[in-house]
Amino acid sequence: MIVSISVTPPNAFSPKLPPSVAKLGHDELFLIELQGTLDVQGCESTGKDGQLIGTLNTADMNKPMLVIGHHLLEGKVVTLPKPLGVLHKQVRNTLDDSGEKEKVWWDVTAVVKKKIVFSKRPMPITKPASTASRR
Amino acid sequence: MSQLELRFSPSTEQDAGAFRLIELPPELCQLIDAAVETKPSRPILSIKGHPTEDAVVCTADKTYTLRSVVLSNTVLVVTPSRTDPDGTVHVRDQLHEVLEVVPSVPRLHKLAVLLRGMEYDEGDEDRRASLPRYSYEQAREEIQASEAQLNVGLRERRILVLDGYLRPIAPAHLNTILELFLNYLVSLSLSHDAAPVDDLVSALADDHDVPREVSSQVMSWFGQVGEGTWKMDVKAVVAEIGLGILRHHKHEPILETEFMTKWKNAVGDAFESAVSLQLLSGNYLRNPSDISGATLSYLAASTLPTDPAACFAELFLTRPRWKSDEIEPFLSDVAVNSKERDRLLLKYARAMTTPEGTWYTARVGYSN
């Protein structure tokens, strides 16, 4: 069995991240590390598509802040001991003489050298501060 | 905007499980950077293995074992929104493990088993149709080694590629071909540093029915072929001829003096001076004996198990104690470098330093 990993060159037309987080290593992807997991209460499988999780404040990259619900998390930017490649699964359905086949391979979408880690205990926000701007 | 909205992916079902993180040692980082510049048509990395095997990842010329490290934290893969890249980012996946790569020896031992019954020998044309077959392409996809390492492995294991299929050459037939080369080099007065390929290949084809593609591949294993001439690797040819004689003595040792004489005779006057026991390092055991003289027996590193514990068990069964310079050649298939070899010696053997040097014995009672 053989699984291919390829590299696609950067696409000038894909959406780019704002500079504050693009500095973490790649202009189209970054990593956030959290303790625990994001727990989403009961909804059907597509129910959480596009839903708001929280707000990331990147005004001061020495003290990035994440507000999720009534919790405020304070984080920091950490350099990874070894750069991490981010692989994205690609699937293509092809139709040939022997029928429909699914071709699967992985693409190295980004190589990141830093991540934002939120490892301190979340601080409850008693007075809800002005939340993310509505758009 | 210094405030970013963090949202779930617009297509959570499609994205979940579609991302992986892999730690990149410097050489893989460089490989990826170079690939971004050159845009190669072939994949730069391949993960290979049977579902029951541990996976390896291969570049064009190196092999790494792939390992999964579970994280206590969660890592979110975040990308900008298409519609609002300055203000909104999406969590595409939540990951709990990272893949690690560790340099590894190429795993070529499967070839011996896979190619059983497909040997190439004299009179092959008569047998060819009924033999099972295994192709080079199959090997490229299934064998856990990079393509460059696979090709080196085929050369070292004396496997011919005929019509796209892998055919290990019968050792006795290989020796016949090599002895023919040496004889014709002398009889046709050709220099072994620049022998015209065509002269030799034609002589073997016309006088001995050895197909041209067989003798040319054998030539490429034992030297360099370029611009129509062959620069023979004298040591390699002489070594292979010696091995051919030694292979008969796996269970019954041969007197060293008798062996050396036979070997010199097989090689002929012109190449006699190249004969030396050192050429067979990793393929023989020498038993000094004070009565009639030292004896030699055949033991090939390539036939030992690749699992370190099993390899050491077999070595110590063959001989209870070893000198360090005697055991080292037999560990070349098990350890990727000398640091790894020393680590394995530390783990599986007990060292005793004497005035004669370091001796290794089995570590009693080691278990997996």
mmCIF file of N, CA and C in Angstrom, chain A residues 1-7 9-10 15-18 21 28-38 40 45 48-59 66 82-89 106 108 111 132-133 135, chain B residues 1-13 17-25 29 32 35-36 39 43-49 73-82 84-86 89 91-92 94 96 98 141:
data_model
loop_
_atom_site.group_PDB
_atom_site.id
_atom_site.type_symbol
_atom_site.label_atom_id
_atom_site.label_comp_id
_atom_site.label_asym_id
_atom_site.label_seq_id
_atom_site.Cartn_x
_atom_site.Cartn_y
_atom_site.Cartn_z
ATOM 1 N N MET A 1 0.854 -1.201 0.000
ATOM 2 C CA MET A 1 0.000 0.000 0.000
ATOM 3 C C MET A 1 0.877 1.233 0.000
ATOM 4 N N ILE A 2 0.545 2.228 -0.771
ATOM 5 C CA ILE A 2 1.394 3.419 -0.810
ATOM 6 C C ILE A 2 0.518 4.659 -0.756
ATOM 7 N N VAL A 3 0.848 5.567 0.133
ATOM 8 C CA VAL A 3 0.092 6.816 0.272
ATOM 9 C C VAL A 3 1.015 7.965 -0.081
ATOM 10 N N SER A 4 0.638 8.781 -1.031
ATOM 11 C CA SER A 4 1.539 9.843 -1.470
ATOM 12 C C SER A 4 1.336 11.129 -0.705
ATOM 13 N N ILE A 5 2.428 11.815 -0.477
ATOM 14 C CA ILE A 5 2.363 13.147 0.125
ATOM 15 C C ILE A 5 3.006 14.106 -0.850
ATOM 16 N N SER A 6 2.263 15.094 -1.275
ATOM 17 C CA SER A 6 2.871 16.052 -2.198
ATOM 18 C C SER A 6 2.800 17.462 -1.635
ATOM 19 N N VAL A 7 3.424 18.370 -2.350
ATOM 20 C CA VAL A 7 3.455 19.763 -1.923
ATOM 21 C C VAL A 7 2.853 20.584 -3.043
ATOM 22 N N PRO A 9 2.284 24.314 -4.590
ATOM 23 C CA PRO A 9 2.869 25.643 -4.408
ATOM 24 C C PRO A 9 1.805 26.611 -3.876
ATOM 25 N N PRO A 10 2.240 27.677 -3.209
ATOM 26 C CA PRO A 10 1.264 28.616 -2.629
ATOM 27 C C PRO A 10 0.405 29.254 -3.716
ATOM 28 N N PRO A 15 -7.376 32.943 0.553
ATOM 29 C CA PRO A 15 -7.445 33.963 1.611
ATOM 30 C C PRO A 15 -6.221 33.889 2.524
ATOM 31 N N LYS A 16 -5.732 35.038 2.931
ATOM 32 C CA LYS A 16 -4.549 35.096 3.786
ATOM 33 C C LYS A 16 -4.918 35.565 5.183
ATOM 34 N N LEU A 17 -4.141 35.109 6.137
ATOM 35 C CA LEU A 17 -4.357 35.523 7.525
ATOM 36 C C LEU A 17 -3.849 36.942 7.748
ATOM 37 N N PRO A 18 -4.428 37.638 8.739
ATOM 38 C CA PRO A 18 -3.874 38.943 9.096
ATOM 39 C C PRO A 18 -2.442 38.799 9.604
ATOM 40 N N VAL A 21 -1.030 36.952 13.010
ATOM 41 C CA VAL A 21 -0.921 35.490 13.128
ATOM 42 C C VAL A 21 -0.156 34.867 11.958
ATOM 43 N N GLU A 28 -1.419 31.197 5.641
ATOM 44 C CA GLU A 28 -2.762 30.648 5.409
ATOM 45 C C GLU A 28 -3.216 29.699 6.511
ATOM 46 N N LEU A 29 -2.383 29.498 7.519
ATOM 47 C CA LEU A 29 -2.746 28.519 8.536
ATOM 48 C C LEU A 29 -1.951 28.772 9.809
ATOM 49 N N PHE A 30 -2.613 28.656 10.975
ATOM 50 C CA PHE A 30 -1.832 28.687 12.221
ATOM 51 C C PHE A 30 -2.434 27.701 13.206
ATOM 52 N N LEU A 31 -1.692 27.446 14.300
ATOM 53 C CA LEU A 31 -2.116 26.444 15.272
ATOM 54 C C LEU A 31 -2.395 27.083 16.624
ATOM 55 N N ILE A 32 -3.461 26.626 17.252
ATOM 56 C CA ILE A 32 -3.779 27.051 18.627
ATOM 57 C C ILE A 32 -3.812 25.798 19.473
ATOM 58 N N GLU A 33 -3.087 25.812 20.599
ATOM 59 C CA GLU A 33 -3.102 24.660 21.481
ATOM 60 C C GLU A 33 -3.886 24.994 22.752
ATOM 61 N N LEU A 34 -4.808 24.099 23.098
ATOM 62 C CA LEU A 34 -5.641 24.315 24.294
ATOM 63 C C LEU A 34 -5.544 23.113 25.203
ATOM 64 N N GLN A 35 -5.734 23.338 26.495
ATOM 65 C CA GLN A 35 -5.877 22.192 27.385
ATOM 66 C C GLN A 35 -7.327 21.751 27.328
ATOM 67 N N GLY A 36 -7.570 20.459 27.293
ATOM 68 C CA GLY A 36 -8.954 20.004 27.184
ATOM 69 C C GLY A 36 -9.416 20.110 25.742
ATOM 70 N N THR A 37 -10.706 19.982 25.543
ATOM 71 C CA THR A 37 -11.243 20.024 24.181
ATOM 72 C C THR A 37 -12.407 20.998 24.119
ATOM 73 N N LEU A 38 -12.762 21.357 22.900
ATOM 74 C CA LEU A 38 -13.926 22.223 22.708
ATOM 75 C C LEU A 38 -15.163 21.350 22.802
ATOM 76 N N VAL A 40 -19.025 20.801 22.519
ATOM 77 C CA VAL A 40 -20.192 21.428 21.896
ATOM 78 C C VAL A 40 -21.431 20.662 22.303
ATOM 79 N N SER A 45 -24.997 16.811 13.136
ATOM 80 C CA SER A 45 -23.601 16.842 12.686
ATOM 81 C C SER A 45 -23.227 18.150 11.998
ATOM 82 N N LYS A 48 -22.957 22.671 13.889
ATOM 83 C CA LYS A 48 -21.987 23.649 14.368
ATOM 84 C C LYS A 48 -21.206 24.321 13.249
ATOM 85 N N ASP A 49 -21.538 24.000 12.000
ATOM 86 C CA ASP A 49 -20.835 24.647 10.883
ATOM 87 C C ASP A 49 -20.873 26.154 11.005
ATOM 88 N N GLY A 50 -19.684 26.762 10.990
ATOM 89 C CA GLY A 50 -19.622 28.218 10.973
ATOM 90 C C GLY A 50 -19.973 28.898 12.287
ATOM 91 N N GLN A 51 -20.362 28.141 13.303
ATOM 92 C CA GLN A 51 -20.789 28.762 14.560
ATOM 93 C C GLN A 51 -19.623 29.421 15.287
ATOM 94 N N LEU A 52 -19.935 30.472 16.034
ATOM 95 C CA LEU A 52 -18.916 31.207 16.770
ATOM 96 C C LEU A 52 -18.439 30.410 17.972
ATOM 97 N N ILE A 53 -17.124 30.331 18.122
ATOM 98 C CA ILE A 53 -16.547 29.686 19.299
ATOM 99 C C ILE A 53 -16.164 30.761 20.312
ATOM 100 N N GLY A 54 -15.451 31.769 19.812
ATOM 101 C CA GLY A 54 -15.005 32.824 20.712
ATOM 102 C C GLY A 54 -14.268 33.899 19.940
ATOM 103 N N THR A 55 -13.535 34.707 20.663
ATOM 104 C CA THR A 55 -12.803 35.796 20.036
ATOM 105 C C THR A 55 -11.333 35.719 20.407
ATOM 106 N N LEU A 56 -10.487 35.915 19.405
ATOM 107 C CA LEU A 56 -9.052 35.898 19.637
ATOM 108 C C LEU A 56 -8.539 37.333 19.525
ATOM 109 N N ASN A 57 -7.889 37.790 20.586
ATOM 110 C CA ASN A 57 -7.361 39.156 20.587
ATOM 111 C C ASN A 57 -5.864 39.109 20.321
ATOM 112 N N THR A 58 -5.452 39.700 19.199
ATOM 113 C CA THR A 58 -4.047 39.614 18.826
ATOM 114 C C THR A 58 -3.365 40.975 18.854
ATOM 115 N N ALA A 59 -3.921 41.921 19.627
ATOM 116 C CA ALA A 59 -3.330 43.264 19.669
ATOM 117 C C ALA A 59 -1.900 43.199 20.185
ATOM 118 N N LEU A 66 -7.899 34.829 24.483
ATOM 119 C CA LEU A 66 -9.010 34.126 23.840
ATOM 120 C C LEU A 66 -10.199 34.166 24.778
ATOM 121 N N LYS A 82 10.557 21.357 16.876
ATOM 122 C CA LYS A 82 10.800 21.023 15.466
ATOM 123 C C LYS A 82 9.621 21.566 14.679
ATOM 124 N N PRO A 83 9.870 22.127 13.491
ATOM 125 C CA PRO A 83 8.738 22.636 12.712
ATOM 126 C C PRO A 83 7.724 21.522 12.451
ATOM 127 N N LEU A 84 6.454 21.907 12.376
ATOM 128 C CA LEU A 84 5.410 20.915 12.105
ATOM 129 C C LEU A 84 4.862 21.100 10.703
ATOM 130 N N GLY A 85 4.771 20.008 9.975
ATOM 131 C CA GLY A 85 4.120 20.050 8.676
ATOM 132 C C GLY A 85 2.641 19.787 8.899
ATOM 133 N N VAL A 86 1.792 20.548 8.243
ATOM 134 C CA VAL A 86 0.355 20.311 8.363
ATOM 135 C C VAL A 86 -0.093 19.627 7.082
ATOM 136 N N LEU A 87 -0.584 18.392 7.209
ATOM 137 C CA LEU A 87 -1.016 17.623 6.045
ATOM 138 C C LEU A 87 -2.524 17.704 5.910
ATOM 139 N N HIS A 88 -2.988 17.925 4.680
ATOM 140 C CA HIS A 88 -4.416 18.020 4.417
ATOM 141 C C HIS A 88 -4.789 16.940 3.415
ATOM 142 N N LYS A 89 -5.789 16.142 3.796
ATOM 143 C CA LYS A 89 -6.198 15.023 2.954
ATOM 144 C C LYS A 89 -6.898 15.514 1.700
ATOM 145 N N TRP A 106 -2.211 13.092 0.371
ATOM 146 C CA TRP A 106 -2.104 14.152 1.370
ATOM 147 C C TRP A 106 -1.213 15.257 0.821
ATOM 148 N N VAL A 108 1.032 18.752 1.755
ATOM 149 C CA VAL A 108 1.645 19.537 2.820
ATOM 150 C C VAL A 108 1.174 20.972 2.623
ATOM 151 N N VAL A 111 4.014 24.641 6.646
ATOM 152 C CA VAL A 111 5.015 24.258 7.636
ATOM 153 C C VAL A 111 5.015 25.382 8.656
ATOM 154 N N ALA A 132 -16.989 40.445 20.458
ATOM 155 C CA ALA A 132 -16.480 40.652 19.093
ATOM 156 C C ALA A 132 -17.438 41.525 18.302
ATOM 157 N N SER A 133 -16.891 42.359 17.486
ATOM 158 C CA SER A 133 -17.738 43.285 16.712
ATOM 159 C C SER A 133 -18.632 42.480 15.772
ATOM 160 N N ARG A 135 -20.573 41.676 12.429
ATOM 161 C CA ARG A 135 -20.355 42.047 11.023
ATOM 162 C C ARG A 135 -21.548 41.658 10.195
ATOM 163 N N MET B 1 -7.279 44.776 12.110
ATOM 164 C CA MET B 1 -8.189 44.296 13.157
ATOM 165 C C MET B 1 -7.433 43.399 14.124
ATOM 166 N N SER B 2 -7.494 43.707 15.373
ATOM 167 C CA SER B 2 -6.770 42.868 16.313
ATOM 168 C C SER B 2 -7.693 41.887 17.011
ATOM 169 N N GLN B 3 -8.984 41.942 16.679
ATOM 170 C CA GLN B 3 -9.915 40.971 17.238
ATOM 171 C C GLN B 3 -10.324 40.044 16.103
ATOM 172 N N LEU B 4 -10.120 38.752 16.327
ATOM 173 C CA LEU B 4 -10.518 37.803 15.304
ATOM 174 C C LEU B 4 -11.640 36.930 15.838
ATOM 175 N N GLU B 5 -12.668 36.736 15.038
ATOM 176 C CA GLU B 5 -13.720 35.812 15.442
ATOM 177 C C GLU B 5 -13.226 34.402 15.154
ATOM 178 N N LEU B 6 -13.311 33.543 16.159
ATOM 179 C CA LEU B 6 -12.894 32.154 15.990
ATOM 180 C C LEU B 6 -14.175 31.336 15.823
ATOM 181 N N ARG B 7 -14.330 30.742 14.649
ATOM 182 C CA ARG B 7 -15.560 29.993 14.372
ATOM 183 C C ARG B 7 -15.231 28.575 13.980
ATOM 184 N N PHE B 8 -16.240 27.693 14.076
ATOM 185 C CA PHE B 8 -16.070 26.351 13.539
ATOM 186 C C PHE B 8 -15.996 26.440 12.012
ATOM 187 N N SER B 9 -15.480 25.386 11.419
ATOM 188 C CA SER B 9 -15.377 25.338 9.962
ATOM 189 C C SER B 9 -16.765 25.384 9.340
ATOM 190 N N PRO B 10 -16.867 25.988 8.161
ATOM 191 C CA PRO B 10 -18.167 25.972 7.487
ATOM 192 C C PRO B 10 -18.558 24.559 7.020
ATOM 193 N N SER B 11 -17.619 23.648 7.051
ATOM 194 C CA SER B 11 -17.935 22.273 6.638
ATOM 195 C C SER B 11 -17.256 21.311 7.616
ATOM 196 N N THR B 12 -17.762 21.262 8.851
ATOM 197 C CA THR B 12 -17.071 20.512 9.905
ATOM 198 C C THR B 12 -16.948 19.031 9.578
ATOM 199 N N GLU B 13 -17.989 18.472 8.949
ATOM 200 C CA GLU B 13 -17.940 17.036 8.679
ATOM 201 C C GLU B 13 -16.837 16.690 7.703
ATOM 202 N N GLY B 17 -10.840 15.236 10.796
ATOM 203 C CA GLY B 17 -10.036 14.073 10.444
ATOM 204 C C GLY B 17 -9.282 14.234 9.140
ATOM 205 N N ALA B 18 -9.379 15.409 8.516
ATOM 206 C CA ALA B 18 -8.701 15.601 7.238
ATOM 207 C C ALA B 18 -7.342 16.247 7.398
ATOM 208 N N PHE B 19 -6.922 16.463 8.637
ATOM 209 C CA PHE B 19 -5.628 17.103 8.871
ATOM 210 C C PHE B 19 -4.751 16.230 9.757
ATOM 211 N N ARG B 20 -3.444 16.315 9.529
ATOM 212 C CA ARG B 20 -2.491 15.627 10.390
ATOM 213 C C ARG B 20 -1.305 16.544 10.597
ATOM 214 N N LEU B 21 -0.677 16.395 11.768
ATOM 215 C CA LEU B 21 0.540 17.159 12.031
ATOM 216 C C LEU B 21 1.715 16.203 11.999
ATOM 217 N N ILE B 22 2.809 16.614 11.369
ATOM 218 C CA ILE B 22 3.997 15.756 11.319
ATOM 219 C C ILE B 22 5.234 16.569 11.645
ATOM 220 N N GLU B 23 6.013 16.059 12.610
ATOM 221 C CA GLU B 23 7.237 16.742 13.013
ATOM 222 C C GLU B 23 8.257 16.616 11.898
ATOM 223 N N LEU B 24 8.929 17.708 11.572
ATOM 224 C CA LEU B 24 9.853 17.665 10.441
ATOM 225 C C LEU B 24 11.297 17.880 10.879
ATOM 226 N N PRO B 25 12.163 16.853 10.750
ATOM 227 C CA PRO B 25 13.584 17.090 10.990
ATOM 228 C C PRO B 25 14.124 18.000 9.882
ATOM 229 N N CYS B 29 12.371 19.456 6.212
ATOM 230 C CA CYS B 29 12.001 20.868 6.015
ATOM 231 C C CYS B 29 12.605 21.378 4.725
ATOM 232 N N ILE B 32 10.895 20.012 1.652
ATOM 233 C CA ILE B 32 9.613 20.658 1.378
ATOM 234 C C ILE B 32 9.822 22.051 0.803
ATOM 235 N N ALA B 35 10.771 21.716 -2.726
ATOM 236 C CA ALA B 35 9.657 21.273 -3.555
ATOM 237 C C ALA B 35 8.712 22.428 -3.872
ATOM 238 N N VAL B 36 8.558 23.339 -2.910
ATOM 239 C CA VAL B 36 7.682 24.492 -3.152
ATOM 240 C C VAL B 36 8.241 25.324 -4.310
ATOM 241 N N LYS B 39 8.301 22.630 -7.755
ATOM 242 C CA LYS B 39 7.008 22.034 -8.115
ATOM 243 C C LYS B 39 7.173 20.693 -8.837
ATOM 244 N N PRO B 43 5.134 12.813 -6.110
ATOM 245 C CA PRO B 43 5.073 13.135 -4.666
ATOM 246 C C PRO B 43 6.458 13.113 -4.045
ATOM 247 N N ILE B 44 6.685 13.985 -3.055
ATOM 248 C CA ILE B 44 8.023 14.058 -2.459
ATOM 249 C C ILE B 44 8.207 13.055 -1.331
ATOM 250 N N LEU B 45 7.083 12.604 -0.786
ATOM 251 C CA LEU B 45 7.151 11.639 0.312
ATOM 252 C C LEU B 45 6.132 10.560 0.030
ATOM 253 N N SER B 46 6.420 9.344 0.480
ATOM 254 C CA SER B 46 5.429 8.280 0.351
ATOM 255 C C SER B 46 5.361 7.504 1.637
ATOM 256 N N ILE B 47 4.148 7.213 2.063
ATOM 257 C CA ILE B 47 3.983 6.351 3.229
ATOM 258 C C ILE B 47 3.740 4.951 2.676
ATOM 259 N N LYS B 48 4.543 3.993 3.118
ATOM 260 C CA LYS B 48 4.415 2.652 2.558
ATOM 261 C C LYS B 48 4.223 1.628 3.659
ATOM 262 N N GLY B 49 3.515 0.584 3.313
ATOM 263 C CA GLY B 49 3.415 -0.527 4.251
ATOM 264 C C GLY B 49 2.132 -1.289 4.079
ATOM 265 N N ASN B 73 -2.827 17.817 25.267
ATOM 266 C CA ASN B 73 -3.630 18.977 24.876
ATOM 267 C C ASN B 73 -4.282 18.762 23.521
ATOM 268 N N THR B 74 -5.101 19.725 23.134
ATOM 269 C CA THR B 74 -5.735 19.688 21.812
ATOM 270 C C THR B 74 -5.091 20.754 20.951
ATOM 271 N N VAL B 75 -4.808 20.419 19.697
ATOM 272 C CA VAL B 75 -4.261 21.423 18.795
ATOM 273 C C VAL B 75 -5.305 21.734 17.724
ATOM 274 N N LEU B 76 -5.617 23.014 17.560
ATOM 275 C CA LEU B 76 -6.606 23.439 16.562
ATOM 276 C C LEU B 76 -5.888 23.906 15.306
ATOM 277 N N VAL B 77 -6.363 23.438 14.166
ATOM 278 C CA VAL B 77 -5.827 23.894 12.885
ATOM 279 C C VAL B 77 -6.732 25.022 12.413
ATOM 280 N N VAL B 78 -6.169 26.221 12.261
ATOM 281 C CA VAL B 78 -6.995 27.412 12.017
ATOM 282 C C VAL B 78 -6.624 28.085 10.696
ATOM 283 N N THR B 79 -7.623 28.364 9.881
ATOM 284 C CA THR B 79 -7.356 29.042 8.600
ATOM 285 C C THR B 79 -8.301 30.241 8.449
ATOM 286 N N PRO B 80 -7.938 31.206 7.590
ATOM 287 C CA PRO B 80 -8.792 32.397 7.460
ATOM 288 C C PRO B 80 -10.094 32.083 6.733
ATOM 289 N N SER B 81 -11.111 32.874 7.033
ATOM 290 C CA SER B 81 -12.392 32.725 6.354
ATOM 291 C C SER B 81 -12.263 33.247 4.928
ATOM 292 N N ARG B 82 -12.969 32.600 4.006
ATOM 293 C CA ARG B 82 -12.919 33.075 2.614
ATOM 294 C C ARG B 82 -13.577 34.434 2.470
ATOM 295 N N ASP B 84 -14.287 36.653 4.934
ATOM 296 C CA ASP B 84 -13.842 37.734 5.811
ATOM 297 C C ASP B 84 -12.468 37.419 6.385
ATOM 298 N N PRO B 85 -11.438 37.349 5.532
ATOM 299 C CA PRO B 85 -10.128 36.882 6.005
ATOM 300 C C PRO B 85 -9.482 37.770 7.064
ATOM 301 N N ASP B 86 -9.847 39.041 7.124
ATOM 302 C CA ASP B 86 -9.209 39.914 8.118
ATOM 303 C C ASP B 86 -9.836 39.809 9.496
ATOM 304 N N VAL B 89 -11.607 33.649 11.507
ATOM 305 C CA VAL B 89 -10.822 32.457 11.193
ATOM 306 C C VAL B 89 -11.645 31.221 11.580
ATOM 307 N N VAL B 91 -11.801 27.062 12.709
ATOM 308 C CA VAL B 91 -11.127 25.874 13.240
ATOM 309 C C VAL B 91 -11.493 24.722 12.318
ATOM 310 N N ARG B 92 -10.521 24.224 11.560
ATOM 311 C CA ARG B 92 -10.816 23.184 10.583
ATOM 312 C C ARG B 92 -10.787 21.792 11.205
ATOM 313 N N GLN B 94 -9.571 19.424 15.047
ATOM 314 C CA GLN B 94 -9.043 19.405 16.417
ATOM 315 C C GLN B 94 -8.195 18.143 16.538
ATOM 316 N N HIS B 96 -5.290 15.503 18.351
ATOM 317 C CA HIS B 96 -4.786 15.025 19.639
ATOM 318 C C HIS B 96 -3.519 14.205 19.496
ATOM 319 N N VAL B 98 0.451 13.834 17.189
ATOM 320 C CA VAL B 98 1.409 14.356 16.225
ATOM 321 C C VAL B 98 2.200 13.174 15.699
ATOM 322 N N GLU B 141 6.152 -0.067 -4.704
ATOM 323 C CA GLU B 141 4.999 0.337 -3.889
ATOM 324 C C GLU B 141 4.912 -0.366 -2.554
#
